[in-house]
Amino acid sequence: MTKIAVAKGDGIGPEIMDAVLHIFTAAKVPLEYEVVEMGKWVFDKGYSNGMTPEAKQTIETLGILFKGPMETPKGKGVKSVNVTARKTWNTYANNRVFQTLHGVDTVFSKAGIPIDITVVRENIEDTYGGVEHMLTHDVALSRRLITRPGSEQVIRYAFEMAKKKRARRITCGHKANIMKITDGLFLEVFYEVAKEYPALKADDVIVDDLCMKLVTRPDTFDVVVLTNLQGDIVSDLCAGLVGGLGFAPSANIGDHICIFEAVHGTAPDIAGKNIANPTALLLSGIAMLRHLGLMESAAIIENALLYTLEQGVHTGDFGNKAIPALNTTQFADAIISNFGKQPEQGAKPIIANLPRTQTHFKLEKNEMMETKDSAPELIGGVDFFIESNEQPIAIANKCMRHAGVKFKLINISNRGTQVWPTGSVYTNLVNLYNARFESLDDRPLNQQDVLGLYISLSGDFKICSSELLLKLGEKKVYSLAQGQ
């Protein structure tokens, strides 16, 4: 008997979780449940991360968390408990499967176009790092962190999953045409990993084009892997293709801890009325059973769900309005009554459970993920982000006085567009400029040189932020300004 942690969630969370666990109990799923305290009501008790220390310890001991939807209090300066949980336990791959469900009408099901798309979203990095600052009273900054080790983790997971699924195609969605360093790194790693899977067709699509193609020909896609924010948007788009978030399961996969959850909201307007649709959480639970090796239980429950939907049984949020809607409990009971029945479409084979040894582990230290340097790392210059409402020529004249014998002022940009030494008076400005200094005659620089320039320049400007301009060998690994 395997024990897992269960967090029922907020709003409709407790009632849909009770419905799913009722189905599991009726199917004699060999699981034990330890309920943990997480969610908005835990925030309200004074726990800033939305979970009690006891809950954190239990989840880290058991390694599996099954959770309902959770609300983060607004206006209290706290982080989302959902994002915190995924990042704290390094569940680096968010796996969402979007399939046509017969009985859930969409424009594609009515047109006879089948959908079976798996979106794998990087779950830790990108803008979801939440590293933000106000640099001036007019300018906010969000740091977008993409790492080679983090990209390789999620991309390798996507390829392994696609191989097991016997996928015909794996696609990288990206914006490397604009974000050449960050998305460019993600795309580079994608094709590096692809070389190890020659049997899989691997290709890439710019994310805006991907969205258009998904809503016109979704049946041409199989597995799609994306960075965090783009993956968040695309996965919700795909949910819309199959009926909405009420039919979108979610698994957050890590090396040690995994989280299975419903990604839809807490629906406070219907909370406590016992009318919510538990399908998304049930599908997430079925994915959890397969992850745990409980293949027979997963197939029995999923077939019963698919058969129930085919018969037109529904809750109030979908289905044929001529057929009376069932409440949450009645919908769960209808699924239970259909155990052993096979749907006409998409029936899952009943296969034996896979052996699994319950693993209790305790890590002694944080794992450092670092790839081997491929070339020497050199400092080629520095970007200084300075606050000023002066014109570009005035800023350039001041900056050049501080360049000294080791630096030369290369250019000045505003919101990423060059405004000096060339530019246009039609470029609107804000009060944050980037002054770029590079090494004079490509001489080697060190951090003391940069600090000396920082101190000198600070006599004329408020320096809001700075970034070293790195070179890997002879390759410059920093972006140019528009128009540079």
XYZ file of C-alpha atoms in Angstrom:
484
model
C 0.000 0.000 0.000
C 1.479 3.335 -1.086
C 0.901 6.456 0.994
C 0.594 9.847 -0.706
C 0.020 13.398 0.515
C -3.329 14.988 -0.314
C -4.112 18.717 -0.184
C -7.795 19.332 -0.843
C -7.411 22.977 -1.832
C -9.694 26.005 -1.660
C -13.126 26.830 -3.059
C -14.440 23.777 -4.891
C -11.245 21.880 -4.077
C -12.524 19.834 -1.117
C -15.690 18.642 -2.886
C -13.990 17.593 -6.137
C -11.151 15.937 -4.197
C -13.672 14.009 -2.084
C -15.408 12.878 -5.299
C -12.157 11.639 -6.832
C -11.042 9.829 -3.686
C -14.527 8.266 -3.501
C -13.967 6.885 -7.010
C -10.506 5.606 -6.024
C -11.901 3.884 -2.941
C -14.683 2.235 -4.939
C -12.063 0.973 -7.426
C -10.037 -0.440 -4.522
C -6.973 1.606 -5.488
C -4.167 0.533 -3.109
C -3.367 3.994 -1.769
C -3.333 5.563 1.682
C -3.857 9.303 2.055
C -2.284 11.764 4.471
C -4.099 15.090 4.298
C -1.771 18.105 4.533
C -2.515 21.769 5.214
C -1.981 23.998 2.149
C -3.858 26.854 0.522
C -5.376 30.257 1.176
C -6.595 29.400 4.644
C -3.009 28.471 5.565
C -1.801 31.871 4.283
C -4.471 33.437 6.477
C -3.016 31.625 9.502
C 0.280 33.427 8.927
C 2.309 30.943 6.839
C 3.774 33.067 4.032
C 4.420 30.126 1.681
C 0.875 28.746 1.964
C 1.823 25.486 3.666
C 2.576 24.428 7.236
C 6.037 23.074 8.120
C 4.372 19.721 8.863
C 2.855 19.663 5.358
C 6.245 20.404 3.777
C 7.916 17.620 5.748
C 5.179 15.105 4.898
C 5.353 15.836 1.168
C 9.145 15.595 1.150
C 8.917 12.249 2.936
C 6.210 10.704 0.743
C 7.323 12.158 -2.594
C 3.814 12.445 -4.107
C 1.362 15.325 -3.664
C -2.195 15.133 -5.028
C -3.737 18.592 -4.761
C -6.907 20.483 -5.546
C -7.004 24.066 -6.862
C -5.584 26.676 -4.495
C -6.011 30.411 -4.159
C -3.261 32.888 -3.382
C -4.447 35.925 -1.351
C -4.420 39.114 -3.397
C -2.622 42.247 -2.260
C -0.668 40.643 0.584
C 2.757 40.460 -1.057
C 2.859 36.664 -1.030
C 3.846 34.274 -3.803
C 1.498 31.743 -5.421
C 1.445 28.540 -3.377
C 1.112 26.573 -6.635
C 4.281 28.085 -8.138
C 6.107 27.890 -4.798
C 5.393 24.176 -4.494
C 6.556 23.420 -8.044
C 9.769 25.431 -7.662
C 10.624 24.395 -4.092
C 10.615 20.713 -5.021
C 12.107 21.192 -8.498
C 9.221 19.628 -10.397
C 10.854 20.837 -13.570
C 8.460 19.333 -16.144
C 4.781 20.242 -16.313
C 3.047 17.557 -18.393
C -0.476 18.263 -19.659
C -2.318 15.889 -21.983
C -5.128 17.276 -24.135
C -7.331 14.677 -25.822
C -10.676 14.635 -27.560
C -13.259 13.364 -25.059
C -16.377 11.975 -26.713
C -19.354 13.575 -25.020
C -17.514 16.895 -24.625
C -18.479 18.820 -27.748
C -16.012 21.227 -29.333
C -15.710 22.691 -32.820
C -13.052 20.067 -33.555
C -15.000 17.084 -32.257
C -17.994 18.189 -34.324
C -15.725 18.427 -37.383
C -14.327 14.952 -36.734
C -10.791 16.250 -36.079
C -9.165 14.194 -33.286
C -6.820 15.918 -30.836
C -4.090 14.219 -28.832
C -1.484 16.785 -27.796
C 0.940 16.620 -24.887
C 2.386 19.957 -23.797
C 5.564 19.790 -21.723
C 6.251 23.114 -20.057
C 9.468 24.031 -18.278
C 8.322 24.636 -14.728
C 11.084 26.363 -12.739
C 12.764 29.160 -14.691
C 11.854 31.966 -17.097
C 9.885 34.942 -15.767
C 8.369 32.606 -13.166
C 11.557 33.144 -11.197
C 9.634 36.205 -10.034
C 12.803 38.339 -9.804
C 11.456 41.857 -10.300
C 12.550 45.370 -9.379
C 11.448 48.955 -9.930
C 14.557 50.635 -11.403
C 13.047 54.115 -11.573
C 9.596 55.406 -10.707
C 8.649 54.735 -14.354
C 10.546 51.533 -15.169
C 10.039 47.992 -13.874
C 12.398 45.093 -14.584
C 11.714 41.357 -14.635
C 14.693 39.045 -15.024
C 14.139 36.125 -17.374
C 16.454 33.292 -16.394
C 16.960 30.392 -18.810
C 19.700 27.900 -17.904
C 21.359 25.130 -19.867
C 20.955 22.497 -17.096
C 17.317 23.449 -16.463
C 16.515 23.372 -20.172
C 18.193 19.988 -20.565
C 16.181 18.527 -17.657
C 12.796 19.346 -19.131
C 13.740 18.707 -22.770
C 15.231 15.300 -21.982
C 12.072 14.432 -20.031
C 9.972 15.465 -23.058
C 11.979 13.253 -25.417
C 11.845 10.277 -23.052
C 8.098 10.701 -22.594
C 7.593 11.067 -26.378
C 9.598 7.879 -26.952
C 7.474 5.904 -24.467
C 4.305 7.370 -25.954
C 5.512 6.351 -29.417
C 4.965 9.892 -30.588
C 5.375 10.690 -34.246
C 6.664 14.228 -33.696
C 8.169 16.460 -30.997
C 8.118 20.228 -31.490
C 9.966 22.993 -29.658
C 7.923 26.188 -29.356
C 10.103 29.270 -28.893
C 10.740 32.946 -29.625
C 14.422 32.600 -30.512
C 13.992 34.943 -33.468
C 13.688 37.812 -30.948
C 15.103 36.483 -27.674
C 18.225 35.081 -29.293
C 20.170 34.472 -26.080
C 17.499 33.021 -23.766
C 15.138 31.229 -26.139
C 18.146 30.635 -28.332
C 19.750 28.610 -25.537
C 16.552 26.595 -25.011
C 16.340 25.829 -28.747
C 20.036 24.950 -28.921
C 19.642 22.416 -26.104
C 16.540 20.984 -27.810
C 18.495 20.085 -30.929
C 21.464 18.816 -28.892
C 19.172 16.358 -27.087
C 17.322 15.510 -30.342
C 20.521 13.951 -31.734
C 20.175 11.203 -29.121
C 16.663 10.291 -30.381
C 17.047 9.808 -34.157
C 13.782 7.842 -34.401
C 11.767 10.906 -33.334
C 10.966 13.670 -35.796
C 12.128 16.849 -34.026
C 11.306 20.327 -35.293
C 10.661 23.837 -33.986
C 8.024 26.529 -34.484
C 8.036 30.179 -33.398
C 5.478 30.389 -30.606
C 3.079 32.886 -32.219
C 2.999 30.768 -35.386
C 2.552 27.702 -33.170
C -0.571 29.226 -31.592
C -2.079 29.926 -35.006
C -1.338 26.400 -36.202
C -2.764 24.862 -33.006
C -6.145 26.503 -33.541
C -6.248 25.667 -37.260
C -4.654 22.190 -37.459
C -4.220 20.825 -33.910
C -4.210 17.242 -35.213
C -0.775 17.811 -36.781
C 0.906 18.177 -33.372
C 1.876 15.455 -30.944
C 4.360 16.535 -28.218
C 5.242 20.220 -27.763
C 7.921 21.462 -25.341
C 8.209 25.131 -24.353
C 9.679 27.524 -21.811
C 7.637 28.379 -18.725
C 5.572 31.445 -19.644
C 5.033 30.410 -23.261
C 4.133 26.912 -22.064
C 1.605 28.330 -19.622
C -0.174 30.234 -22.372
C -0.029 27.433 -24.956
C -1.268 24.802 -22.496
C -4.341 26.901 -21.685
C -4.902 27.416 -25.410
C -4.814 23.639 -25.887
C -7.276 23.209 -23.011
C -9.670 25.386 -24.988
C -9.368 23.015 -27.938
C -10.747 20.066 -25.948
C -13.429 21.773 -23.861
C -11.658 23.974 -21.324
C -9.628 23.695 -18.126
C -12.299 21.433 -16.649
C -10.874 18.662 -18.861
C -7.157 19.483 -18.523
C -5.071 17.245 -16.251
C -1.680 18.361 -14.978
C 1.374 16.520 -13.685
C 4.447 18.280 -12.302
C 7.361 15.873 -12.555
C 10.617 16.045 -10.616
C 13.392 13.601 -9.838
C 12.288 13.175 -6.211
C 8.852 14.774 -5.770
C 5.882 14.922 -8.161
C 2.680 16.963 -7.913
C -0.585 16.022 -9.623
C -3.232 18.736 -9.628
C -6.174 20.392 -11.295
C -5.002 23.643 -12.871
C -8.400 25.306 -13.084
C -9.481 27.912 -10.548
C -11.143 27.545 -7.172
C -14.543 28.784 -8.496
C -15.615 30.428 -5.216
C -18.987 31.368 -6.744
C -20.070 27.701 -6.747
C -18.003 26.434 -3.807
C -20.007 24.344 -1.352
C -22.875 23.746 -3.789
C -21.697 20.262 -4.857
C -22.090 21.103 -8.560
C -18.438 21.376 -9.666
C -16.984 19.190 -12.413
C -14.293 16.839 -11.000
C -13.078 15.571 -14.397
C -9.783 17.515 -14.560
C -8.765 16.402 -11.077
C -9.819 12.832 -11.844
C -7.715 12.811 -15.035
C -4.777 14.179 -13.028
C -5.341 11.413 -10.494
C -5.377 8.796 -13.255
C -2.014 10.142 -14.471
C -0.755 9.827 -10.898
C -1.874 6.181 -10.724
C 0.084 5.394 -13.888
C 3.115 7.224 -12.490
C 2.866 4.991 -9.423
C 2.620 1.877 -11.589
C -1.067 1.269 -10.801
C -1.862 0.602 -14.450
C -4.885 -1.647 -13.945
C -6.684 0.764 -11.616
C -5.909 3.681 -13.933
C -7.349 1.900 -16.992
C -10.511 0.736 -15.197
C -11.264 4.239 -13.902
C -10.409 6.006 -17.170
C -12.539 3.623 -19.233
C -15.453 4.188 -16.852
C -15.014 7.967 -17.167
C -14.857 7.810 -20.973
C -17.923 5.519 -21.104
C -19.825 7.863 -18.776
C -19.044 10.870 -20.958
C -20.044 8.961 -24.109
C -23.440 8.266 -22.571
C -24.066 12.016 -22.311
C -23.728 12.123 -18.512
C -22.487 15.553 -17.471
C -22.264 18.215 -14.802
C -23.782 21.631 -15.314
C -20.767 23.232 -17.009
C -20.885 21.144 -20.208
C -22.895 18.636 -22.197
C -26.323 18.360 -23.770
C -28.625 20.760 -21.938
C -31.585 18.533 -22.848
C -30.156 15.921 -20.472
C -30.419 16.893 -16.778
C -27.069 17.741 -15.216
C -25.735 15.736 -12.279
C -24.121 17.202 -9.214
C -20.534 16.367 -8.226
C -21.435 13.359 -6.080
C -23.879 11.954 -8.624
C -21.304 12.312 -11.404
C -18.748 10.371 -9.342
C -21.346 7.678 -8.587
C -22.182 7.413 -12.291
C -18.513 6.725 -13.067
C -18.362 4.094 -10.322
C -21.468 2.382 -11.725
C -19.670 2.047 -15.069
C -16.594 0.234 -13.792
C -15.806 -2.618 -16.171
C -17.496 -1.012 -19.189
C -15.590 -0.087 -22.340
C -16.086 3.172 -24.247
C -16.565 2.986 -28.000
C -13.738 5.475 -28.542
C -10.318 5.519 -26.878
C -10.643 2.469 -24.626
C -7.536 1.845 -22.533
C -6.133 -1.690 -22.351
C -6.230 -3.343 -18.928
C -2.634 -4.229 -18.103
C -1.042 -5.483 -14.915
C 0.328 -3.100 -12.326
C 4.031 -2.348 -12.528
C 6.203 -3.131 -9.500
C 7.153 -0.101 -7.456
C 9.166 0.157 -4.282
C 8.140 2.998 -1.995
C 11.199 5.207 -1.658
C 11.804 7.298 1.425
C 14.728 9.605 0.954
C 16.395 12.543 2.616
C 18.801 14.671 0.631
C 21.738 16.019 2.590
C 22.440 19.060 0.418
C 21.125 20.993 -2.575
C 22.188 19.630 -5.952
C 24.301 22.004 -8.023
C 23.523 21.658 -11.736
C 26.406 22.904 -13.870
C 27.647 21.921 -17.299
C 31.312 21.812 -18.177
C 32.673 25.026 -19.656
C 33.139 24.672 -23.403
C 35.299 27.818 -23.678
C 37.069 30.247 -21.319
C 34.736 32.860 -19.832
C 36.030 36.416 -20.296
C 34.684 39.864 -19.377
C 34.391 41.935 -22.531
C 32.628 44.977 -21.083
C 29.642 46.105 -19.047
C 26.138 47.498 -19.476
C 25.162 50.219 -17.004
C 21.443 50.961 -16.670
C 21.273 54.592 -15.558
C 18.410 56.864 -14.595
C 18.258 60.135 -16.506
C 15.767 62.380 -18.283
C 18.457 64.054 -20.386
C 18.873 63.697 -24.131
C 21.153 60.916 -25.459
C 23.956 63.252 -26.589
C 24.231 64.775 -23.122
C 24.449 61.329 -21.542
C 27.063 60.221 -24.080
C 29.245 63.255 -23.372
C 29.230 62.503 -19.647
C 29.829 58.771 -20.128
C 32.833 59.298 -22.395
C 34.532 61.381 -19.678
C 34.547 58.271 -17.459
C 35.683 55.644 -19.989
C 39.357 56.042 -19.061
C 42.090 53.940 -20.673
C 40.371 50.538 -20.480
C 36.854 51.192 -21.813
C 35.170 52.731 -24.812
C 31.514 53.808 -24.966
C 29.936 51.669 -27.680
C 26.352 52.847 -27.702
C 23.419 54.072 -25.635
C 19.989 52.497 -25.891
C 16.559 53.158 -24.408
C 14.084 50.289 -23.975
C 16.378 48.179 -26.164
C 16.572 50.653 -29.085
C 19.811 52.446 -29.928
C 19.628 56.231 -29.506
C 23.375 57.031 -29.714
C 25.663 57.287 -31.690
C 22.853 56.954 -34.242
C 19.128 56.924 -33.727
C 15.951 58.840 -34.475
C 14.207 61.739 -32.773
C 10.999 59.776 -33.311
C 12.057 57.185 -30.718
C 10.167 57.906 -27.513
C 12.296 57.764 -24.379
C 11.812 56.746 -20.757
C 14.082 57.718 -17.885
C 16.255 54.575 -18.005
C 19.137 54.320 -20.442
C 21.610 51.506 -21.064
C 25.164 52.751 -21.544
C 27.302 50.005 -23.053
C 31.049 50.022 -22.471
C 33.376 47.485 -24.072
C 37.055 46.813 -23.569
C 39.381 49.182 -25.406
C 41.303 47.241 -28.069
C 39.786 43.986 -26.727
C 42.113 43.996 -23.744
C 41.176 41.575 -20.936
C 39.072 43.054 -18.140
C 38.371 41.995 -14.573
C 35.666 42.882 -12.054
C 37.891 45.484 -10.393
C 38.053 47.362 -13.713
C 34.249 47.294 -13.917
C 33.881 48.456 -10.297
C 36.262 51.329 -10.956
C 34.131 52.458 -13.895
C 30.985 52.014 -11.772
C 32.371 54.292 -9.046
C 33.484 56.911 -11.539
C 30.199 56.905 -13.470
C 28.145 57.087 -10.272
C 29.440 60.621 -9.801
C 27.161 61.716 -12.650
C 24.339 59.159 -12.621
C 22.208 56.934 -10.437
C 23.175 53.454 -11.624
C 20.084 51.274 -11.282
C 21.576 47.994 -12.473
C 24.547 46.558 -14.326
C 25.375 43.445 -16.339
C 28.775 42.070 -17.306
C 29.252 41.542 -21.046
C 30.671 38.037 -21.269
C 32.638 36.334 -24.010
C 32.921 32.548 -24.246
C 36.212 32.244 -26.041
C 35.901 34.684 -28.937
C 32.090 34.566 -29.003
C 30.166 37.525 -27.583
C 27.179 36.185 -25.621
C 25.061 39.280 -25.166
C 22.367 40.866 -27.296
C 22.674 43.926 -29.487
C 20.340 46.893 -29.279
C 17.761 47.428 -32.002
C 19.510 49.520 -34.649
C 23.030 48.798 -33.354
